[in-house]
Short mmCIF file of N, CA and C in Angstrom, two decimals:
data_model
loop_
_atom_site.label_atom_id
_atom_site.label_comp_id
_atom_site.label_asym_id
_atom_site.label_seq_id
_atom_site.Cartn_x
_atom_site.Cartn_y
_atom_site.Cartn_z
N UNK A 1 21.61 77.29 104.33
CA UNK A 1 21.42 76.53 103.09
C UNK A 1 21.29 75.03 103.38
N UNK A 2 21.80 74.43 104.40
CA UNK A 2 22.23 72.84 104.68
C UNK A 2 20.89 72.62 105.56
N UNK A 3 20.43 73.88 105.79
CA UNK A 3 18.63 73.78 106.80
C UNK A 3 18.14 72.65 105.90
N UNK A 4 17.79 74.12 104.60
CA UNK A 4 16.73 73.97 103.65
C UNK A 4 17.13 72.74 102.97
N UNK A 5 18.17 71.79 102.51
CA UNK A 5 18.27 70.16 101.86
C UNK A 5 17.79 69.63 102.95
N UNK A 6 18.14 69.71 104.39
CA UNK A 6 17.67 68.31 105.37
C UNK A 6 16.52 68.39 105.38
N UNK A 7 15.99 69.75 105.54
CA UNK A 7 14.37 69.25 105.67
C UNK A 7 13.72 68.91 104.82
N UNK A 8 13.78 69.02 103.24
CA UNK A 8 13.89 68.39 102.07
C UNK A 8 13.85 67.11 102.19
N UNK A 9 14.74 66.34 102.49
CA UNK A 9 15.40 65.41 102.63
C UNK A 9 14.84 64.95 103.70
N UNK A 10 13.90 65.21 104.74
CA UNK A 10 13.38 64.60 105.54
C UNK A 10 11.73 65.17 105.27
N UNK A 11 11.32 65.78 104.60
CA UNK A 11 10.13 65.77 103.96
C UNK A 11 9.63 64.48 102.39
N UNK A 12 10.74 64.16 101.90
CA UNK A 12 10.43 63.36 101.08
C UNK A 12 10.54 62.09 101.74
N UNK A 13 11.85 61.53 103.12
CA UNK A 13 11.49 59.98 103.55
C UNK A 13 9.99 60.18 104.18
N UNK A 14 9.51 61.30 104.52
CA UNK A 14 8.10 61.29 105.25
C UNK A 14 7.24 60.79 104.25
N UNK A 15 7.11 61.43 102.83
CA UNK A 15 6.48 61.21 102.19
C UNK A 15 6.03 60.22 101.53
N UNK A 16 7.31 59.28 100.94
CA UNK A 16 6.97 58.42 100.58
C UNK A 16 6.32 56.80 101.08
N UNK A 17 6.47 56.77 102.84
CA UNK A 17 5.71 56.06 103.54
C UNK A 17 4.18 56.32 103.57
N UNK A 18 3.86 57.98 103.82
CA UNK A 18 2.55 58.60 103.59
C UNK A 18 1.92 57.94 102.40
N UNK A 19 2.54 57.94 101.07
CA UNK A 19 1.81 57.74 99.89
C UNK A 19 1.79 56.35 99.91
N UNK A 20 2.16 55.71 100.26
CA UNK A 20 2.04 54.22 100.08
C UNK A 20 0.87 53.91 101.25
N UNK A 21 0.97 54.35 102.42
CA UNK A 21 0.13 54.42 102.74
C UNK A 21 -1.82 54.58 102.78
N UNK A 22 -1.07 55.78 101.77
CA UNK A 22 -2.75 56.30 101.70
C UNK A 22 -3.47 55.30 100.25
N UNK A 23 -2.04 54.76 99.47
CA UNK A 23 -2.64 54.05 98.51
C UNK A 23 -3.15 52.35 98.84
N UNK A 24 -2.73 52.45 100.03
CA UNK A 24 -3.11 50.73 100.54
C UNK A 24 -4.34 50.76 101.12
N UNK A 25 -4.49 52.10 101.85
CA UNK A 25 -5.75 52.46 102.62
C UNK A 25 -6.83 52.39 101.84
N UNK A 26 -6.41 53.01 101.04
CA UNK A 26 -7.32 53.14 99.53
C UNK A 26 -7.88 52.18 98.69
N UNK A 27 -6.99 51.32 98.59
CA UNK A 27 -7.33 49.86 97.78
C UNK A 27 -7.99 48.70 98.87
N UNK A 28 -7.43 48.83 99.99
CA UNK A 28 -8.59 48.05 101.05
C UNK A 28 -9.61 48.26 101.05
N UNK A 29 -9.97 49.79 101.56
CA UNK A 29 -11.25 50.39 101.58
C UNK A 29 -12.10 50.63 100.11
N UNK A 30 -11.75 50.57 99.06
CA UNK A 30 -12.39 50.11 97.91
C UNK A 30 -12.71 48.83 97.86
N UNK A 31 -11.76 47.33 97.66
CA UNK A 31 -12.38 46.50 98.06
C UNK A 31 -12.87 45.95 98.90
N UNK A 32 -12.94 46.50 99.79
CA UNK A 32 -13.92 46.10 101.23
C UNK A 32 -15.23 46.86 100.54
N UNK A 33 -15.28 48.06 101.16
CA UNK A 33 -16.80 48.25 100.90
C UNK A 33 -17.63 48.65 99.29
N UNK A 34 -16.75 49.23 99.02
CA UNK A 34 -16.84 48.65 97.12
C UNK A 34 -16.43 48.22 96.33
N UNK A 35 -16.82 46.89 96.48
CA UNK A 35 -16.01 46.26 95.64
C UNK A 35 -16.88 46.04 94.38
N UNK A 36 -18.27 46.04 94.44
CA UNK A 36 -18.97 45.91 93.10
C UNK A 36 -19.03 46.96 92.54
N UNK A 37 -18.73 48.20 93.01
CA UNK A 37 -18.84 49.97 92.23
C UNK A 37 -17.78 49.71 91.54
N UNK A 38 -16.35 49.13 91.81
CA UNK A 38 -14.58 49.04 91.64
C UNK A 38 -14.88 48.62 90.22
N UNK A 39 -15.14 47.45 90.66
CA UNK A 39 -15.72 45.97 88.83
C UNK A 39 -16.33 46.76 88.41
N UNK A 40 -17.16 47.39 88.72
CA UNK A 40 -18.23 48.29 87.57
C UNK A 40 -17.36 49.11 86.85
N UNK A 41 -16.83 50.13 87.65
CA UNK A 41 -16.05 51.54 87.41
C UNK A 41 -14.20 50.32 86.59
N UNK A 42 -14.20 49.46 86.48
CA UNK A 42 -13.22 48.45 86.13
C UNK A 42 -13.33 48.06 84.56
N UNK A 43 -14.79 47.67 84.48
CA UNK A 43 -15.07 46.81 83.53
C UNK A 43 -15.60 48.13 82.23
N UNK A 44 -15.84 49.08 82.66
CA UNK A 44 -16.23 50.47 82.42
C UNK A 44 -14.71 50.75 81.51
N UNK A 45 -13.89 50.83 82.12
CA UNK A 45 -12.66 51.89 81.81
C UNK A 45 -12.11 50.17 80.45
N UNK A 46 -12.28 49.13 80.75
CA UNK A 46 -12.19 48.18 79.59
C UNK A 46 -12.93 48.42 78.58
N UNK A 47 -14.36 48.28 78.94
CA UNK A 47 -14.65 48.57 77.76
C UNK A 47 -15.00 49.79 76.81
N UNK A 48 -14.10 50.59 77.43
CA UNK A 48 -13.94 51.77 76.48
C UNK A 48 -12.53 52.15 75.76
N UNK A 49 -12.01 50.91 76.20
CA UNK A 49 -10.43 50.78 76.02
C UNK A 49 -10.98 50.27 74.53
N UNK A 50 -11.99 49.18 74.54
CA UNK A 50 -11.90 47.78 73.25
C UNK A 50 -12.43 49.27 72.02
N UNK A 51 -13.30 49.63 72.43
CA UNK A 51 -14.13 50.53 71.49
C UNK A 51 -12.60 51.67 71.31
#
């Protein structure tokens, strides 16, 4: 039973470095190579907010 919490417990500190990760990777590599699709797909999701 004390297996199955540690590895738990060492699957979620894994995880949450992973996700931060993949979300920084993510936001670089959007504004690096698209950054005018981003503003588009940006200005898009605004103005469907106003309407």
């Amino acid at each position: 039973m004390w297996k199955i919490s540690v590895f738990s417990n060492f699957f979620s500190f894994l995880f949450v470095p992973f996700q931060a990760y993949v979300v920084v990777k993510t936001h670089i590599h959007c504004s690096r190579r698209y950054s005018d699709r981003c503003n588009q797909a940006r200005q898009v999701s605004i103005s469907e907010r106003d309407i």
